[in-house]
PDB file of N, CA and C in Angstrom:
ATOM      1  N   LYS W   1       0.827  -1.200   0.000  1.00  0.00           N
ATOM      2  CA  LYS W   1       0.000   0.000   0.000  1.00  0.00           C
ATOM      3  C   LYS W   1       0.870   1.261   0.000  1.00  0.00           C
ATOM      4  N   VAL W   2       1.971   1.251   0.738  1.00  0.00           N
ATOM      5  CA  VAL W   2       2.834   2.428   0.817  1.00  0.00           C
ATOM      6  C   VAL W   2       3.402   2.768  -0.554  1.00  0.00           C
ATOM      7  N   GLY W   3       3.834   1.752  -1.291  1.00  0.00           N
ATOM      8  CA  GLY W   3       4.371   1.986  -2.631  1.00  0.00           C
ATOM      9  C   GLY W   3       3.332   2.590  -3.559  1.00  0.00           C
ATOM     10  N   PHE W   4       2.101   2.108  -3.462  1.00  0.00           N
ATOM     11  CA  PHE W   4       1.006   2.633  -4.274  1.00  0.00           C
ATOM     12  C   PHE W   4       0.752   4.105  -3.954  1.00  0.00           C
ATOM     13  N   VAL W   5       0.696   4.429  -2.674  1.00  0.00           N
ATOM     14  CA  VAL W   5       0.455   5.807  -2.248  1.00  0.00           C
ATOM     15  C   VAL W   5       1.606   6.705  -2.708  1.00  0.00           C
ATOM     16  N   LEU W   6       2.842   6.266  -2.507  1.00  0.00           N
ATOM     17  CA  LEU W   6       4.004   7.065  -2.897  1.00  0.00           C
ATOM     18  C   LEU W   6       4.009   7.334  -4.396  1.00  0.00           C
ATOM     19  N   ALA W   7       3.730   6.317  -5.183  1.00  0.00           N
ATOM     20  CA  ALA W   7       3.686   6.496  -6.639  1.00  0.00           C
ATOM     21  C   ALA W   7       2.627   7.509  -7.028  1.00  0.00           C
ATOM     22  N   ASN W   8       1.480   7.451  -6.384  1.00  0.00           N
ATOM     23  CA  ASN W   8       0.404   8.391  -6.700  1.00  0.00           C
ATOM     24  C   ASN W   8       0.712   9.805  -6.229  1.00  0.00           C
ATOM     25  N   VAL W   9       1.382   9.939  -5.097  1.00  0.00           N
ATOM     26  CA  VAL W   9       1.772  11.266  -4.611  1.00  0.00           C
ATOM     27  C   VAL W   9       2.778  11.897  -5.568  1.00  0.00           C
ATOM     28  N   LEU W  10       3.730  11.111  -6.046  1.00  0.00           N
ATOM     29  CA  LEU W  10       4.724  11.633  -6.996  1.00  0.00           C
ATOM     30  C   LEU W  10       4.058  12.053  -8.310  1.00  0.00           C
ATOM     31  N   GLU W  11       3.095  11.268  -8.757  1.00  0.00           N
ATOM     32  CA  GLU W  11       2.358  11.636  -9.974  1.00  0.00           C
ATOM     33  C   GLU W  11       1.535  12.901  -9.749  1.00  0.00           C
ATOM     34  N   LEU W  12       0.894  13.003  -8.583  1.00  0.00           N
ATOM     35  CA  LEU W  12       0.132  14.206  -8.248  1.00  0.00           C
ATOM     36  C   LEU W  12       1.044  15.430  -8.233  1.00  0.00           C
ATOM     37  N   LYS W  13       2.224  15.283  -7.674  1.00  0.00           N
ATOM     38  CA  LYS W  13       3.184  16.385  -7.627  1.00  0.00           C
ATOM     39  C   LYS W  13       3.519  16.866  -9.036  1.00  0.00           C
ATOM     40  N   LYS W  14       3.721  15.935  -9.947  1.00  0.00           N
ATOM     41  CA  LYS W  14       4.022  16.300 -11.350  1.00  0.00           C
ATOM     42  C   LYS W  14       2.851  17.037 -11.990  1.00  0.00           C
ATOM     43  N   GLN W  15       1.654  16.509 -11.776  1.00  0.00           N
ATOM     44  CA  GLN W  15       0.468  17.123 -12.374  1.00  0.00           C
ATOM     45  C   GLN W  15       0.217  18.524 -11.815  1.00  0.00           C
ATOM     46  N   LEU W  16       0.414  18.702 -10.525  1.00  0.00           N
ATOM     47  CA  LEU W  16       0.230  20.021  -9.925  1.00  0.00           C
ATOM     48  C   LEU W  16       1.284  21.010 -10.411  1.00  0.00           C
ATOM     49  N   ALA W  17       2.499  20.535 -10.614  1.00  0.00           N
ATOM     50  CA  ALA W  17       3.576  21.410 -11.097  1.00  0.00           C
ATOM     51  C   ALA W  17       3.235  21.990 -12.469  1.00  0.00           C
ATOM     52  N   ILE W  18       2.519  21.230 -13.280  1.00  0.00           N
ATOM     53  CA  ILE W  18       2.114  21.703 -14.606  1.00  0.00           C
ATOM     54  C   ILE W  18       1.262  22.963 -14.491  1.00  0.00           C
ATOM     55  N   ILE W  19       0.449  23.043 -13.449  1.00  0.00           N
ATOM     56  CA  ILE W  19      -0.407  24.222 -13.265  1.00  0.00           C
ATOM     57  C   ILE W  19       0.143  25.148 -12.174  1.00  0.00           C
ATOM     58  N   ASN W  20       1.448  24.996 -11.907  1.00  0.00           N
ATOM     59  CA  ASN W  20       2.177  25.902 -11.013  1.00  0.00           C
ATOM     60  C   ASN W  20       1.677  25.863  -9.560  1.00  0.00           C
ATOM     61  N   ILE W  21       1.383  24.661  -9.080  1.00  0.00           N
ATOM     62  CA  ILE W  21       0.973  24.472  -7.689  1.00  0.00           C
ATOM     63  C   ILE W  21       1.979  23.540  -7.029  1.00  0.00           C
ATOM     64  N   ASP W  22       2.541  23.975  -5.909  1.00  0.00           N
ATOM     65  CA  ASP W  22       3.472  23.145  -5.166  1.00  0.00           C
ATOM     66  C   ASP W  22       2.707  22.158  -4.287  1.00  0.00           C
ATOM     67  N   LEU W  23       3.223  20.957  -4.187  1.00  0.00           N
ATOM     68  CA  LEU W  23       2.679  19.967  -3.267  1.00  0.00           C
ATOM     69  C   LEU W  23       3.538  19.986  -2.016  1.00  0.00           C
ATOM     70  N   GLU W  24       2.916  20.213  -0.886  1.00  0.00           N
ATOM     71  CA  GLU W  24       3.634  20.215   0.379  1.00  0.00           C
ATOM     72  C   GLU W  24       3.223  18.982   1.179  1.00  0.00           C
ATOM     73  N   ILE W  25       4.195  18.357   1.812  1.00  0.00           N
ATOM     74  CA  ILE W  25       3.946  17.178   2.633  1.00  0.00           C
ATOM     75  C   ILE W  25       4.187  17.552   4.081  1.00  0.00           C
ATOM     76  N   LEU W  26       3.214  17.256   4.928  1.00  0.00           N
ATOM     77  CA  LEU W  26       3.332  17.553   6.354  1.00  0.00           C
ATOM     78  C   LEU W  26       3.833  16.325   7.099  1.00  0.00           C
ATOM     79  N   TYR W  27       4.702  16.555   8.046  1.00  0.00           N
ATOM     80  CA  TYR W  27       5.210  15.476   8.890  1.00  0.00           C
ATOM     81  C   TYR W  27       4.759  15.736  10.322  1.00  0.00           C
ATOM     82  N   SER W  28       4.332  14.672  10.997  1.00  0.00           N
ATOM     83  CA  SER W  28       3.902  14.760  12.395  1.00  0.00           C
ATOM     84  C   SER W  28       4.755  13.825  13.231  1.00  0.00           C
ATOM     85  N   LYS W  29       4.847  14.149  14.526  1.00  0.00           N
ATOM     86  CA  LYS W  29       5.615  13.300  15.442  1.00  0.00           C
ATOM     87  C   LYS W  29       5.045  11.895  15.505  1.00  0.00           C
ATOM     88  N   ASN W  30       3.719  11.816  15.545  1.00  0.00           N
ATOM     89  CA  ASN W  30       3.049  10.524  15.611  1.00  0.00           C
ATOM     90  C   ASN W  30       1.615  10.679  15.118  1.00  0.00           C
ATOM     91  N   PHE W  31       0.916   9.576  15.076  1.00  0.00           N
ATOM     92  CA  PHE W  31      -0.443   9.561  14.532  1.00  0.00           C
ATOM     93  C   PHE W  31      -1.386  10.477  15.305  1.00  0.00           C
ATOM     94  N   GLN W  32      -1.196  10.565  16.623  1.00  0.00           N
ATOM     95  CA  GLN W  32      -2.097  11.341  17.469  1.00  0.00           C
ATOM     96  C   GLN W  32      -1.968  12.847  17.257  1.00  0.00           C
ATOM     97  N   THR W  33      -0.834  13.311  16.778  1.00  0.00           N
ATOM     98  CA  THR W  33      -0.645  14.756  16.610  1.00  0.00           C
ATOM     99  C   THR W  33      -1.100  15.268  15.242  1.00  0.00           C
ATOM    100  N   ILE W  34      -1.487  14.362  14.356  1.00  0.00           N
ATOM    101  CA  ILE W  34      -1.863  14.770  13.000  1.00  0.00           C
ATOM    102  C   ILE W  34      -2.979  15.817  12.982  1.00  0.00           C
ATOM    103  N   PRO W  35      -4.108  15.619  13.691  1.00  0.00           N
ATOM    104  CA  PRO W  35      -5.177  16.629  13.598  1.00  0.00           C
ATOM    105  C   PRO W  35      -4.704  18.043  13.970  1.00  0.00           C
ATOM    106  N   GLN W  36      -3.982  18.182  15.081  1.00  0.00           N
ATOM    107  CA  GLN W  36      -3.527  19.510  15.496  1.00  0.00           C
ATOM    108  C   GLN W  36      -2.464  20.052  14.547  1.00  0.00           C
ATOM    109  N   ASP W  37      -1.569  19.203  14.073  1.00  0.00           N
ATOM    110  CA  ASP W  37      -0.542  19.649  13.122  1.00  0.00           C
ATOM    111  C   ASP W  37      -1.192  20.149  11.836  1.00  0.00           C
ATOM    112  N   PHE W  38      -2.205  19.431  11.381  1.00  0.00           N
ATOM    113  CA  PHE W  38      -2.917  19.813  10.165  1.00  0.00           C
ATOM    114  C   PHE W  38      -3.662  21.131  10.359  1.00  0.00           C
ATOM    115  N   LEU W  39      -4.278  21.295  11.519  1.00  0.00           N
ATOM    116  CA  LEU W  39      -4.958  22.554  11.821  1.00  0.00           C
ATOM    117  C   LEU W  39      -3.955  23.710  11.861  1.00  0.00           C
ATOM    118  N   ASN W  40      -2.829  23.509  12.523  1.00  0.00           N
ATOM    119  CA  ASN W  40      -1.805  24.563  12.600  1.00  0.00           C
ATOM    120  C   ASN W  40      -1.342  24.977  11.203  1.00  0.00           C
ATOM    121  N   TYR W  41      -1.086  24.001  10.344  1.00  0.00           N
ATOM    122  CA  TYR W  41      -0.666  24.294   8.974  1.00  0.00           C
ATOM    123  C   TYR W  41      -1.758  25.077   8.236  1.00  0.00           C
ATOM    124  N   SER W  42      -2.994  24.634   8.373  1.00  0.00           N
ATOM    125  CA  SER W  42      -4.108  25.285   7.676  1.00  0.00           C
ATOM    126  C   SER W  42      -4.306  26.722   8.149  1.00  0.00           C
ATOM    127  N   GLN W  43      -4.189  26.943   9.435  1.00  0.00           N
ATOM    128  CA  GLN W  43      -4.330  28.308   9.965  1.00  0.00           C
ATOM    129  C   GLN W  43      -3.156  29.184   9.539  1.00  0.00           C
ATOM    130  N   LYS W  44      -1.949  28.647   9.585  1.00  0.00           N
ATOM    131  CA  LYS W  44      -0.765  29.407   9.170  1.00  0.00           C
ATOM    132  C   LYS W  44      -0.881  29.858   7.720  1.00  0.00           C
ATOM    133  N   ASN W  45      -1.503  29.030   6.891  1.00  0.00           N
ATOM    134  CA  ASN W  45      -1.656  29.343   5.468  1.00  0.00           C
ATOM    135  C   ASN W  45      -3.011  29.960   5.135  1.00  0.00           C
ATOM    136  N   LYS W  46      -3.756  30.336   6.179  1.00  0.00           N
ATOM    137  CA  LYS W  46      -5.049  31.011   6.033  1.00  0.00           C
ATOM    138  C   LYS W  46      -6.029  30.247   5.134  1.00  0.00           C
ATOM    139  N   CYS W  47      -6.052  28.929   5.311  1.00  0.00           N
ATOM    140  CA  CYS W  47      -6.990  28.092   4.557  1.00  0.00           C
ATOM    141  C   CYS W  47      -8.401  28.296   5.093  1.00  0.00           C
ATOM    142  N   THR W  48      -9.347  28.398   4.201  1.00  0.00           N
ATOM    143  CA  THR W  48     -10.745  28.486   4.607  1.00  0.00           C
ATOM    144  C   THR W  48     -11.506  27.210   4.265  1.00  0.00           C
ATOM    145  N   ALA W  49     -10.899  26.365   3.423  1.00  0.00           N
ATOM    146  CA  ALA W  49     -11.506  25.094   3.043  1.00  0.00           C
ATOM    147  C   ALA W  49     -10.407  24.105   2.686  1.00  0.00           C
ATOM    148  N   VAL W  50     -10.686  22.831   2.962  1.00  0.00           N
ATOM    149  CA  VAL W  50      -9.728  21.761   2.687  1.00  0.00           C
ATOM    150  C   VAL W  50     -10.483  20.607   2.037  1.00  0.00           C
ATOM    151  N   TYR W  51      -9.903  20.079   0.979  1.00  0.00           N
ATOM    152  CA  TYR W  51     -10.454  18.911   0.303  1.00  0.00           C
ATOM    153  C   TYR W  51      -9.564  17.717   0.624  1.00  0.00           C
ATOM    154  N   TYR W  52     -10.174  16.587   0.927  1.00  0.00           N
ATOM    155  CA  TYR W  52      -9.379  15.419   1.291  1.00  0.00           C
ATOM    156  C   TYR W  52     -10.087  14.133   0.902  1.00  0.00           C
ATOM    157  N   ASN W  53      -9.313  13.057   0.843  1.00  0.00           N
ATOM    158  CA  ASN W  53      -9.856  11.727   0.587  1.00  0.00           C
ATOM    159  C   ASN W  53     -10.164  11.067   1.918  1.00  0.00           C
ATOM    160  N   LYS W  54     -11.404  10.683   2.103  1.00  0.00           N
ATOM    161  CA  LYS W  54     -11.807   9.998   3.329  1.00  0.00           C
ATOM    162  C   LYS W  54     -11.313   8.556   3.273  1.00  0.00           C
ATOM    163  N   GLU W  55     -10.740   8.101   4.380  1.00  0.00           N
ATOM    164  CA  GLU W  55     -10.246   6.734   4.458  1.00  0.00           C
ATOM    165  C   GLU W  55     -11.102   5.950   5.445  1.00  0.00           C
ATOM    166  N   TYR W  56     -11.238   4.653   5.205  1.00  0.00           N
ATOM    167  CA  TYR W  56     -12.172   3.851   5.983  1.00  0.00           C
ATOM    168  C   TYR W  56     -11.521   2.888   6.972  1.00  0.00           C
ATOM    169  N   GLU W  57     -10.190   2.762   6.937  1.00  0.00           N
ATOM    170  CA  GLU W  57      -9.536   1.925   7.942  1.00  0.00           C
ATOM    171  C   GLU W  57      -9.804   2.524   9.315  1.00  0.00           C
ATOM    172  N   LEU W  58      -9.755   1.709  10.357  1.00  0.00           N
ATOM    173  CA  LEU W  58     -10.163   2.139  11.695  1.00  0.00           C
ATOM    174  C   LEU W  58      -9.377   3.361  12.187  1.00  0.00           C
ATOM    175  N   ASN W  59      -8.060   3.280  12.226  1.00  0.00           N
ATOM    176  CA  ASN W  59      -7.259   4.405  12.736  1.00  0.00           C
ATOM    177  C   ASN W  59      -7.432   5.653  11.884  1.00  0.00           C
ATOM    178  N   GLU W  60      -7.474   5.478  10.573  1.00  0.00           N
ATOM    179  CA  GLU W  60      -7.639   6.611   9.674  1.00  0.00           C
ATOM    180  C   GLU W  60      -9.013   7.246   9.814  1.00  0.00           C
ATOM    181  N   SER W  61     -10.018   6.420  10.031  1.00  0.00           N
ATOM    182  CA  SER W  61     -11.376   6.928  10.234  1.00  0.00           C
ATOM    183  C   SER W  61     -11.459   7.744  11.534  1.00  0.00           C
ATOM    184  N   ILE W  62     -10.833   7.252  12.579  1.00  0.00           N
ATOM    185  CA  ILE W  62     -10.791   7.998  13.848  1.00  0.00           C
ATOM    186  C   ILE W  62     -10.064   9.326  13.640  1.00  0.00           C
ATOM    187  N   ARG W  63      -8.915   9.277  12.946  1.00  0.00           N
ATOM    188  CA  ARG W  63      -8.158  10.500  12.654  1.00  0.00           C
ATOM    189  C   ARG W  63      -9.014  11.495  11.868  1.00  0.00           C
ATOM    190  N   ASP W  64      -9.682  11.010  10.826  1.00  0.00           N
ATOM    191  CA  ASP W  64     -10.512  11.897  10.001  1.00  0.00           C
ATOM    192  C   ASP W  64     -11.619  12.546  10.828  1.00  0.00           C
ATOM    193  N   ASN W  65     -12.229  11.784  11.722  1.00  0.00           N
ATOM    194  CA  ASN W  65     -13.285  12.345  12.583  1.00  0.00           C
ATOM    195  C   ASN W  65     -12.726  13.418  13.509  1.00  0.00           C
ATOM    196  N   LEU W  66     -11.537  13.193  14.057  1.00  0.00           N
ATOM    197  CA  LEU W  66     -10.905  14.204  14.909  1.00  0.00           C
ATOM    198  C   LEU W  66     -10.589  15.470  14.121  1.00  0.00           C
ATOM    199  N   VAL W  67     -10.085  15.295  12.906  1.00  0.00           N
ATOM    200  CA  VAL W  67      -9.791  16.455  12.048  1.00  0.00           C
ATOM    201  C   VAL W  67     -11.084  17.205  11.739  1.00  0.00           C
ATOM    202  N   GLU W  68     -12.121  16.479  11.376  1.00  0.00           N
ATOM    203  CA  GLU W  68     -13.404  17.118  11.057  1.00  0.00           C
ATOM    204  C   GLU W  68     -13.922  17.946  12.228  1.00  0.00           C
ATOM    205  N   ASN W  69     -13.889  17.389  13.421  1.00  0.00           N
ATOM    206  CA  ASN W  69     -14.371  18.122  14.596  1.00  0.00           C
ATOM    207  C   ASN W  69     -13.512  19.349  14.880  1.00  0.00           C
ATOM    208  N   LEU W  70     -12.208  19.201  14.809  1.00  0.00           N
ATOM    209  CA  LEU W  70     -11.293  20.304  15.085  1.00  0.00           C
ATOM    210  C   LEU W  70     -11.458  21.426  14.064  1.00  0.00           C
ATOM    211  N   PHE W  71     -11.596  21.068  12.795  1.00  0.00           N
ATOM    212  CA  PHE W  71     -11.753  22.081  11.754  1.00  0.00           C
ATOM    213  C   PHE W  71     -13.110  22.765  11.845  1.00  0.00           C
ATOM    214  N   ASN W  72     -14.155  22.017  12.178  1.00  0.00           N
ATOM    215  CA  ASN W  72     -15.476  22.624  12.350  1.00  0.00           C
ATOM    216  C   ASN W  72     -15.460  23.663  13.463  1.00  0.00           C
ATOM    217  N   ILE W  73     -14.821  23.344  14.564  1.00  0.00           N
ATOM    218  CA  ILE W  73     -14.717  24.284  15.684  1.00  0.00           C
ATOM    219  C   ILE W  73     -13.999  25.566  15.266  1.00  0.00           C
ATOM    220  N   ASN W  74     -13.047  25.424  14.321  1.00  0.00           N
ATOM    221  CA  ASN W  74     -12.224  26.561  13.894  1.00  0.00           C
ATOM    222  C   ASN W  74     -12.698  27.166  12.575  1.00  0.00           C
ATOM    223  N   ASP W  75     -13.920  26.850  12.171  1.00  0.00           N
ATOM    224  CA  ASP W  75     -14.547  27.421  10.965  1.00  0.00           C
ATOM    225  C   ASP W  75     -13.727  27.225   9.685  1.00  0.00           C
ATOM    226  N   ILE W  76     -13.150  26.045   9.543  1.00  0.00           N
ATOM    227  CA  ILE W  76     -12.493  25.677   8.295  1.00  0.00           C
ATOM    228  C   ILE W  76     -13.339  24.558   7.705  1.00  0.00           C
ATOM    229  N   TYR W  77     -13.802  24.767   6.485  1.00  0.00           N
ATOM    230  CA  TYR W  77     -14.696  23.810   5.858  1.00  0.00           C
ATOM    231  C   TYR W  77     -13.909  22.635   5.276  1.00  0.00           C
ATOM    232  N   LEU W  78     -14.435  21.442   5.470  1.00  0.00           N
ATOM    233  CA  LEU W  78     -13.831  20.227   4.941  1.00  0.00           C
ATOM    234  C   LEU W  78     -14.750  19.614   3.906  1.00  0.00           C
ATOM    235  N   TYR W  79     -14.161  19.187   2.813  1.00  0.00           N
ATOM    236  CA  TYR W  79     -14.908  18.521   1.773  1.00  0.00           C
ATOM    237  C   TYR W  79     -14.266  17.165   1.548  1.00  0.00           C
ATOM    238  N   ALA W  80     -14.998  16.113   1.864  1.00  0.00           N
ATOM    239  CA  ALA W  80     -14.467  14.753   1.749  1.00  0.00           C
ATOM    240  C   ALA W  80     -14.781  14.162   0.397  1.00  0.00           C
ATOM    241  N   ARG W  81     -13.787  13.487  -0.130  1.00  0.00           N
ATOM    242  CA  ARG W  81     -13.994  12.708  -1.355  1.00  0.00           C
ATOM    243  C   ARG W  81     -14.071  11.251  -0.916  1.00  0.00           C
ATOM    244  N   LEU W  82     -15.180  10.645  -1.192  1.00  0.00           N
ATOM    245  CA  LEU W  82     -15.400   9.269  -0.724  1.00  0.00           C
ATOM    246  C   LEU W  82     -14.865   8.244  -1.689  1.00  0.00           C
TER     247      LEU W  82
END
């Protein structure tokens, strides 16, 4: 699965570069800090909306729910792609 994701991220980076958009990758200390790290990044960059792919594995689903709640509290709109 990691190889598949990496290949797709690299392809996405190429496609975005064509339209002059940089792809940034966020790193977190651990799985539990992802929601707050993502919120901090979004606020620093003055994001008002975020589009993301919803994942259905247990840990990822819990993470997505935490992100959704945190972003809702901070008035950042989330749009999930199922």
